[in-house]
Short mmCIF file of C-alpha atoms in Angstrom, two decimals:
data_model
loop_
_atom_site.label_atom_id
_atom_site.label_comp_id
_atom_site.label_asym_id
_atom_site.label_seq_id
_atom_site.Cartn_x
_atom_site.Cartn_y
_atom_site.Cartn_z
CA PHE A 22 -12.32 26.36 19.83
CA GLY A 23 -13.44 29.54 18.15
CA ALA A 24 -11.97 30.66 14.76
CA SER A 25 -9.43 32.91 16.15
CA ALA A 26 -8.00 30.18 18.36
CA GLY A 27 -7.60 28.53 15.21
CA TRP A 28 -5.72 31.50 13.36
CA LYS A 29 -3.29 31.49 16.30
CA SER A 30 -2.75 28.13 17.97
CA VAL A 31 0.00 25.82 16.06
CA ALA A 32 -1.49 22.69 17.93
CA TYR A 33 -4.36 22.35 20.64
CA VAL A 34 -2.27 19.63 22.30
CA ASN A 35 1.16 19.62 21.85
CA THR A 36 2.11 16.43 23.31
CA LEU A 37 -0.20 14.86 20.59
CA SER A 38 1.64 16.88 17.99
CA LEU A 39 5.13 16.15 19.26
CA SER A 40 4.06 12.26 19.00
CA ARG A 41 2.72 12.45 15.19
CA TRP A 42 6.04 14.57 14.54
CA SER A 43 8.21 11.67 16.12
CA LEU A 44 6.22 9.04 13.67
CA TRP A 45 6.97 10.89 10.87
CA LEU A 46 10.45 11.61 11.28
CA ALA A 47 10.92 7.97 12.38
CA ALA A 48 8.80 7.18 8.68
CA LEU A 49 11.48 9.59 7.34
CA LEU A 50 14.43 7.90 8.63
CA ILE A 51 12.95 4.52 7.38
CA GLY A 52 12.65 5.48 4.15
CA VAL A 53 16.29 7.13 3.73
CA MET A 54 17.87 3.87 5.29
CA VAL A 55 16.23 1.76 2.86
CA LYS A 56 16.88 3.89 0.00
CA ARG A 57 20.58 3.92 0.66
CA ALA A 58 20.30 0.09 1.70
CA SER A 59 18.88 -0.73 -1.71
CA LEU A 60 21.79 0.09 -3.40
CA GLU A 61 23.51 -2.47 -1.96
CA ARG A 62 23.61 -6.02 -4.28
CA GLN A 63 21.50 -8.39 -2.09
CA PHE A 64 19.63 -6.00 0.38
CA LEU A 65 16.23 -5.91 -2.01
CA THR A 66 16.23 -9.70 -2.50
CA ARG A 67 16.57 -10.24 1.27
CA LEU A 68 14.24 -7.31 1.94
CA VAL A 69 11.43 -9.09 -0.41
CA VAL A 70 12.25 -12.48 1.14
CA VAL A 71 11.40 -10.87 4.71
CA LEU A 72 8.28 -9.44 3.38
CA LEU A 73 7.18 -12.58 1.38
CA VAL A 74 7.28 -14.63 4.73
CA LEU A 75 5.81 -11.80 6.49
CA GLY A 76 2.84 -11.46 3.96
CA SER A 77 2.27 -15.15 3.68
CA LEU A 78 1.98 -15.73 7.32
CA GLU A 79 -0.40 -12.85 7.61
CA ALA A 80 -2.56 -13.86 4.67
CA LEU A 81 -2.64 -17.58 5.82
CA TYR A 82 -3.96 -16.42 9.41
CA GLY A 83 -6.35 -14.15 7.64
CA LEU A 84 -7.78 -17.08 5.43
CA VAL A 85 -8.23 -18.87 8.90
CA GLN A 86 -10.43 -15.77 10.21
CA ALA A 87 -12.54 -15.53 6.82
CA MET A 88 -13.24 -19.27 7.26
CA VAL A 89 -13.71 -19.87 10.84
CA PRO A 90 -15.40 -16.36 11.89
CA THR A 91 -14.98 -17.15 15.63
CA THR A 92 -11.21 -16.99 15.23
CA GLY A 93 -10.12 -13.52 16.81
CA VAL A 94 -6.79 -11.72 16.42
CA LEU A 95 -4.58 -12.86 18.99
CA GLY A 96 -7.52 -13.49 21.05
CA HIS A 97 -9.15 -10.04 20.27
CA THR A 98 -12.52 -11.13 18.56
CA LEU A 99 -14.93 -8.21 19.11
CA TYR A 100 -14.73 -6.71 15.34
CA TYR A 101 -14.90 -7.88 11.86
CA GLN A 102 -15.70 -11.67 12.49
CA GLY A 103 -15.18 -13.80 9.41
CA HIS A 104 -13.39 -10.91 7.69
CA ALA A 105 -9.52 -11.79 6.80
CA ARG A 106 -7.33 -9.41 9.09
CA GLY A 107 -4.37 -11.09 10.01
CA THR A 108 -3.05 -9.43 13.33
CA TYR A 109 -4.56 -6.26 12.55
CA ILE A 110 -7.84 -5.26 13.90
CA ASN A 111 -9.04 -3.42 11.45
CA ARG A 112 -9.55 -5.16 8.21
CA ASN A 113 -8.79 -2.17 5.86
CA HIS A 114 -5.46 -1.93 7.36
CA PHE A 115 -4.65 -5.51 6.88
CA ALA A 116 -5.57 -4.75 3.09
CA GLY A 117 -3.74 -1.98 3.09
CA MET A 118 -0.55 -3.94 4.30
CA ILE A 119 -0.84 -6.72 1.46
CA GLU A 120 -1.57 -3.91 -1.20
CA MET A 121 1.39 -2.68 -0.57
CA THR A 122 3.51 -6.14 -0.28
CA TRP A 123 2.35 -8.18 -3.28
CA PRO A 124 3.46 -5.61 -5.85
CA LEU A 125 7.18 -6.18 -4.32
CA VAL A 126 6.71 -10.23 -4.42
CA LEU A 127 5.38 -10.05 -8.11
CA ALA A 128 8.38 -7.97 -9.06
CA TYR A 129 10.63 -10.47 -7.50
CA LEU A 130 9.03 -13.48 -9.00
CA LEU A 131 9.53 -11.79 -12.26
CA SER A 132 13.29 -10.68 -11.57
CA LEU A 133 14.15 -14.80 -11.48
CA SER A 134 13.02 -15.42 -15.26
CA PRO A 135 15.77 -15.21 -17.77
CA TRP A 136 14.42 -11.69 -19.60
CA GLU A 137 17.85 -10.85 -20.92
CA GLU A 138 18.13 -14.36 -22.75
CA THR A 139 15.89 -13.81 -25.38
CA ARG A 140 13.05 -11.03 -25.89
CA LYS A 141 10.28 -13.99 -26.41
CA LEU A 142 10.23 -15.66 -22.76
CA LYS A 143 8.74 -19.00 -23.99
CA VAL A 144 6.70 -20.99 -21.54
CA LYS A 145 9.32 -24.18 -22.02
CA HIS A 146 12.58 -21.98 -21.25
CA LEU A 147 10.65 -21.21 -17.99
CA ILE A 148 9.87 -24.72 -17.10
CA ASN A 149 13.44 -26.12 -17.88
CA SER A 150 14.95 -22.92 -15.60
CA ASP A 151 16.34 -24.14 -12.60
CA ARG A 152 14.50 -21.22 -10.73
CA PHE A 153 11.08 -22.87 -12.15
CA ASN A 154 10.48 -24.38 -8.49
CA ARG A 155 11.51 -21.51 -6.64
CA GLN A 156 8.80 -19.32 -8.95
CA LEU A 157 5.97 -21.48 -8.34
CA LEU A 158 6.22 -21.84 -4.81
CA ILE A 159 6.59 -17.96 -4.68
CA ALA A 160 3.61 -17.56 -7.33
CA ILE A 161 1.46 -19.67 -4.87
CA PHE A 162 2.27 -17.85 -1.62
CA LEU A 163 1.17 -14.54 -4.01
CA VAL A 164 -1.87 -16.21 -4.72
CA VAL A 165 -2.65 -16.74 -1.06
CA MET A 166 -1.93 -13.35 -0.33
CA LEU A 167 -4.48 -12.03 -2.75
CA LEU A 168 -6.99 -14.28 -1.82
CA ALA A 169 -6.68 -13.11 1.75
CA LEU A 170 -6.81 -9.28 0.51
CA VAL A 171 -10.19 -10.34 -1.14
CA PHE A 172 -11.53 -11.90 1.77
CA SER A 173 -10.90 -8.82 3.99
CA ARG A 174 -13.76 -7.59 2.16
CA SER A 175 -12.39 -4.36 2.28
CA ARG A 176 -13.76 -2.37 -0.95
CA ALA A 177 -11.25 0.10 -0.94
CA GLY A 178 -8.41 -2.70 -0.49
CA ILE A 179 -10.08 -4.96 -3.49
CA THR A 180 -10.26 -1.81 -5.91
CA GLY A 181 -6.67 -0.67 -4.90
CA LEU A 182 -5.55 -4.04 -5.69
CA ALA A 183 -6.90 -3.80 -9.13
CA LEU A 184 -5.59 -0.47 -9.61
CA GLY A 185 -1.84 -1.57 -8.53
CA PHE A 186 -2.09 -4.17 -11.10
CA ILE A 187 -3.05 -2.02 -13.81
CA ALA A 188 -0.42 0.44 -12.69
CA PHE A 189 2.33 -2.51 -12.60
CA MET A 190 1.31 -3.22 -16.04
CA GLY A 191 1.23 0.49 -17.06
CA ALA A 192 4.83 1.20 -15.52
CA MET A 193 6.15 -2.17 -17.34
CA ALA A 194 4.86 -0.98 -20.56
CA PHE A 195 5.88 2.87 -20.32
CA SER A 196 9.59 2.00 -19.39
CA GLY A 197 9.67 -0.18 -22.62
CA ALA A 198 10.09 -3.42 -20.62
CA GLY A 199 7.03 -5.16 -21.87
CA LEU A 200 5.35 -8.19 -20.40
CA ARG A 201 5.89 -11.76 -22.07
CA ARG A 202 3.44 -14.37 -22.92
CA GLY A 203 4.72 -16.21 -19.54
CA PHE A 204 3.56 -13.54 -17.63
CA TRP A 205 -0.24 -13.39 -19.24
CA LEU A 206 -0.24 -17.19 -19.06
CA GLY A 207 0.47 -17.02 -15.06
CA THR A 208 -1.61 -14.26 -14.74
CA GLY A 209 -4.42 -16.75 -16.09
CA ALA A 210 -3.67 -19.57 -14.06
CA ALA A 211 -3.67 -17.24 -10.62
CA VAL A 212 -6.97 -15.64 -11.66
CA VAL A 213 -8.63 -19.24 -12.13
CA LEU A 214 -7.13 -20.31 -8.99
CA LEU A 215 -8.50 -17.06 -7.06
CA LEU A 216 -12.11 -17.81 -8.60
CA ILE A 217 -12.08 -21.27 -7.60
CA TYR A 218 -11.10 -20.70 -3.86
CA CYS A 219 -13.37 -17.64 -3.83
CA GLY A 220 -15.93 -19.89 -4.86
CA GLN A 221 -15.20 -22.59 -2.38
CA ILE A 222 -14.92 -20.07 0.64
CA GLY A 223 -17.83 -18.19 -0.36
CA PHE A 224 -17.41 -15.16 -2.86
CA ASP A 225 -21.22 -13.74 -2.09
CA SER A 226 -20.14 -11.87 0.70
CA VAL A 227 -17.36 -9.93 -0.83
CA ILE A 228 -20.20 -8.91 -3.60
CA GLU A 229 -22.32 -8.24 -0.70
CA ARG A 230 -20.21 -5.23 0.54
CA PHE A 231 -19.92 -3.78 -2.73
CA MET A 232 -23.55 -3.56 -3.00
CA LYS A 233 -24.11 -1.61 0.14
CA ILE A 234 -21.63 1.28 -1.07
CA ASP A 235 -25.26 3.51 -1.49
CA GLN A 236 -26.31 2.42 1.97
CA GLU A 237 -23.40 3.61 3.90
CA THR A 238 -22.88 7.30 4.69
CA GLY A 239 -20.71 6.94 7.87
CA ARG A 240 -17.46 8.32 5.98
CA LEU A 241 -19.47 10.75 4.16
CA ASN A 242 -20.60 12.31 7.30
CA LEU A 243 -17.03 12.43 9.14
CA TRP A 244 -15.85 13.99 5.93
CA ARG A 245 -18.72 16.94 6.11
CA ASP A 246 -17.54 17.42 9.74
CA ALA A 247 -13.98 17.53 8.95
CA TRP A 248 -14.83 20.28 6.38
CA LEU A 249 -16.07 22.19 8.85
CA ILE A 250 -13.28 22.07 10.75
CA VAL A 251 -11.12 23.05 7.61
CA GLN A 252 -13.11 26.24 7.31
CA GLN A 253 -12.84 27.19 11.02
CA HIS A 254 -9.11 26.36 10.81
CA PRO A 255 -7.56 27.26 7.28
CA PHE A 256 -3.92 26.45 8.81
CA GLY A 257 -4.57 23.27 10.98
CA VAL A 258 -5.27 22.12 14.25
CA GLY A 259 -1.96 20.72 14.70
CA PRO A 260 -0.52 17.01 13.83
CA GLY A 261 -2.46 14.22 15.71
CA ASN A 262 -4.85 17.13 17.00
CA TYR A 263 -8.08 15.89 14.94
CA GLU A 264 -9.28 13.51 17.92
CA ILE A 265 -9.44 16.78 20.26
CA VAL A 266 -11.40 19.11 17.59
CA GLU A 267 -13.58 16.38 16.34
CA PRO A 268 -16.37 16.26 19.24
CA VAL A 269 -16.98 19.88 18.99
CA PHE A 270 -17.55 20.04 15.39
CA GLN A 271 -19.59 16.34 15.30
CA VAL A 272 -22.79 17.73 13.44
CA ASN A 273 -23.36 15.01 10.80
CA ALA A 274 -21.68 11.95 11.92
CA GLN A 275 -24.05 11.21 14.95
CA THR A 276 -22.17 8.44 17.10
CA THR A 277 -21.60 7.84 20.69
CA ARG A 278 -18.02 6.64 19.93
CA LEU A 279 -14.89 9.39 19.50
CA SER A 280 -13.37 9.48 15.88
CA ILE A 281 -10.04 9.53 15.92
CA HIS A 282 -9.40 9.62 12.34
CA THR A 283 -11.57 11.03 9.14
CA HIS A 284 -10.90 7.85 7.44
CA ASN A 285 -9.40 9.77 4.70
CA ASP A 286 -5.52 10.48 4.82
CA TYR A 287 -6.04 13.43 2.55
CA LEU A 288 -8.68 14.71 4.42
CA GLN A 289 -6.91 14.58 7.55
CA LEU A 290 -3.76 15.82 6.42
CA LEU A 291 -5.46 19.02 5.47
CA VAL A 292 -7.53 19.12 8.98
CA GLU A 293 -4.27 18.74 10.90
CA THR A 294 -1.52 20.57 8.87
CA GLY A 295 -3.83 23.10 7.02
CA TRP A 296 -3.58 24.41 3.61
CA PRO A 297 -0.07 25.17 3.38
CA GLY A 298 1.06 21.85 5.05
CA PHE A 299 -1.59 19.93 2.50
CA LEU A 300 -0.71 21.62 -0.17
CA LEU A 301 2.96 21.30 0.10
CA LEU A 302 2.98 17.26 0.91
CA THR A 303 0.26 16.46 -1.51
CA THR A 304 2.15 18.28 -4.36
CA GLY A 305 5.20 16.50 -3.22
CA TRP A 306 3.57 13.19 -3.42
CA LEU A 307 2.26 14.02 -6.90
CA TYR A 308 5.92 14.61 -7.87
CA LEU A 309 7.37 11.90 -6.41
CA LEU A 310 4.84 9.78 -8.20
CA VAL A 311 5.31 11.29 -11.81
CA ARG A 312 9.09 11.36 -11.20
CA GLY A 313 9.28 7.78 -10.28
CA LEU A 314 7.37 6.82 -13.59
CA VAL A 315 9.97 8.72 -15.60
CA GLY A 316 12.70 7.26 -13.82
CA LEU A 317 11.88 3.81 -14.32
CA ARG A 318 11.98 4.43 -17.82
CA ARG A 319 15.01 6.19 -17.65
CA PHE A 320 16.59 3.35 -15.42
CA PHE A 321 15.49 0.53 -17.74
CA ARG A 322 16.98 2.29 -20.87
CA HIS A 323 20.44 2.21 -18.86
CA PHE A 324 20.57 -0.90 -16.92
CA GLY A 325 17.48 -2.89 -18.52
CA TYR A 326 15.95 -6.19 -16.70
CA SER A 327 17.81 -5.41 -13.34
CA ARG A 328 16.17 -6.77 -10.13
CA HIS A 329 16.50 -3.25 -8.80
CA PHE A 330 14.18 -2.03 -11.82
CA PHE A 331 11.42 -5.13 -11.23
CA MET A 332 11.40 -3.88 -7.31
CA ALA A 333 10.99 -0.32 -8.25
CA VAL A 334 8.30 -1.12 -10.33
CA GLY A 335 6.62 -3.05 -7.69
CA ALA A 336 7.04 -0.20 -5.17
CA TRP A 337 5.54 2.35 -7.34
CA SER A 338 2.57 0.02 -8.33
CA GLY A 339 1.94 -0.38 -4.17
CA LEU A 340 2.32 3.52 -3.84
CA VAL A 341 -0.56 4.07 -6.46
CA SER A 342 -2.57 1.19 -4.66
CA MET A 343 -2.08 3.23 -1.28
CA ALA A 344 -2.76 6.46 -2.95
CA PHE A 345 -6.42 5.57 -3.85
CA HIS A 346 -6.95 3.72 -0.80
CA SER A 347 -6.00 6.94 1.29
CA PHE A 348 -8.98 8.47 -0.29
CA PHE A 349 -11.11 6.09 1.91
CA ASP A 350 -9.44 5.02 5.11
CA PHE A 351 -6.81 6.00 7.27
CA ASN A 352 -3.87 3.35 6.58
CA LEU A 353 -1.27 6.13 7.08
CA GLN A 354 -2.10 7.14 10.57
CA ILE A 355 -1.25 3.44 11.42
CA PRO A 356 2.39 2.93 12.49
CA ALA A 357 2.98 -0.33 10.97
CA ASN A 358 1.60 0.90 7.56
CA LEU A 359 3.21 4.14 7.46
CA PHE A 360 6.66 2.46 7.83
CA TYR A 361 5.79 -0.07 4.83
CA PHE A 362 4.77 2.94 2.82
CA ALA A 363 8.03 4.77 3.82
CA MET A 364 9.85 1.83 2.68
CA LEU A 365 8.11 1.22 -0.55
CA ILE A 366 9.42 5.12 -1.22
CA GLY A 367 13.04 4.38 -0.20
CA ILE A 368 12.93 1.39 -2.82
CA LEU A 369 11.63 3.30 -5.63
CA THR A 370 13.69 6.95 -5.13
CA HIS A 371 16.79 4.68 -5.00
CA ILE A 372 16.67 4.48 -8.69
CA PHE A 373 16.77 8.26 -9.10
CA PRO A 374 19.94 9.32 -10.78
CA SER A 375 20.90 11.24 -7.87
CA SER A 376 20.79 8.28 -5.92
CA TYR A 377 22.81 5.50 -7.85
CA THR A 378 25.97 5.18 -9.73
CA HIS A 379 27.08 3.22 -12.93
CA HIS A 380 29.34 1.03 -10.91
CA HIS A 381 26.41 -0.09 -8.41
CA HIS A 382 24.09 -1.39 -10.95
CA LYS A 383 26.31 -2.58 -13.65
CA THR A 384 26.33 -5.84 -11.36
CA ALA A 385 22.70 -5.84 -10.68
CA THR A 386 21.03 -9.10 -10.75
#
């Protein structure tokens, strides 16, 4: 594992690299397929309904785990007892999944409102709408998802939730769509419900998690060791090969367990792909976020309050949440969350000018 070997090798274990490349290729294909399918009139509606059902079931399971600590994950009870985690072993990955799901559910909820009928969406118009009962049900499930995320006690997940909400509001404002009084009343009601249920379940444990930030150095030690690898391997150790090299450079992280991930998606990308791969992919990632925000503004000017617009706003907000969360966890190393991530990219990029035609969205809901 000398420095000279790092300069010469593409990967220490080729089979691990092949496995990781296969995973990335699968994510790319999912993103492309979702992007193309999103141009169809009803695809996004069907997709968000599936995500609503899946996210709600995961959230309900997570709340049971939070209230009944002995409840495991499909019989597995070893880790994170008393934390909401759904069918995930790691609470942070559960939080990551909810982070990427709830903005799409909120977007779908808003798309059901009669935005085009009046510039001032009054409460009485909302209540008298035929869609009000459906919106109310969706709002309840949305609150359940947010409650489960809070009781995952994932600090990065909870902070990412807040940033995602800010990103959602910012994208709506930047695009020119804005938000009506009904949205703020609904948000206020949701916050009140969250506080009530948090008080009933016990919010103290969540606060305690944030108070322990300065007492935990596990991630920092992993990051220091990972940086040593980067210094010795500027061109990377090969995709999926961090777990092979890490024990040799384990200086700061004194643990008897093998560290498979750096708990930082960006740092792991740097370790495995080197500076060339890291700079290429992170530059592309930043370009996607900026172009996505600009694309939302352009799309709204052409097509107004279409469902495609709202779903793209939700996808962009979810990506912003994950952009933050990835600094502290390894959500994108987990196939399920990586595929969710690719799906959001597909939804966002389908509004880019090269992807749609006037005919596709002239009739969009």
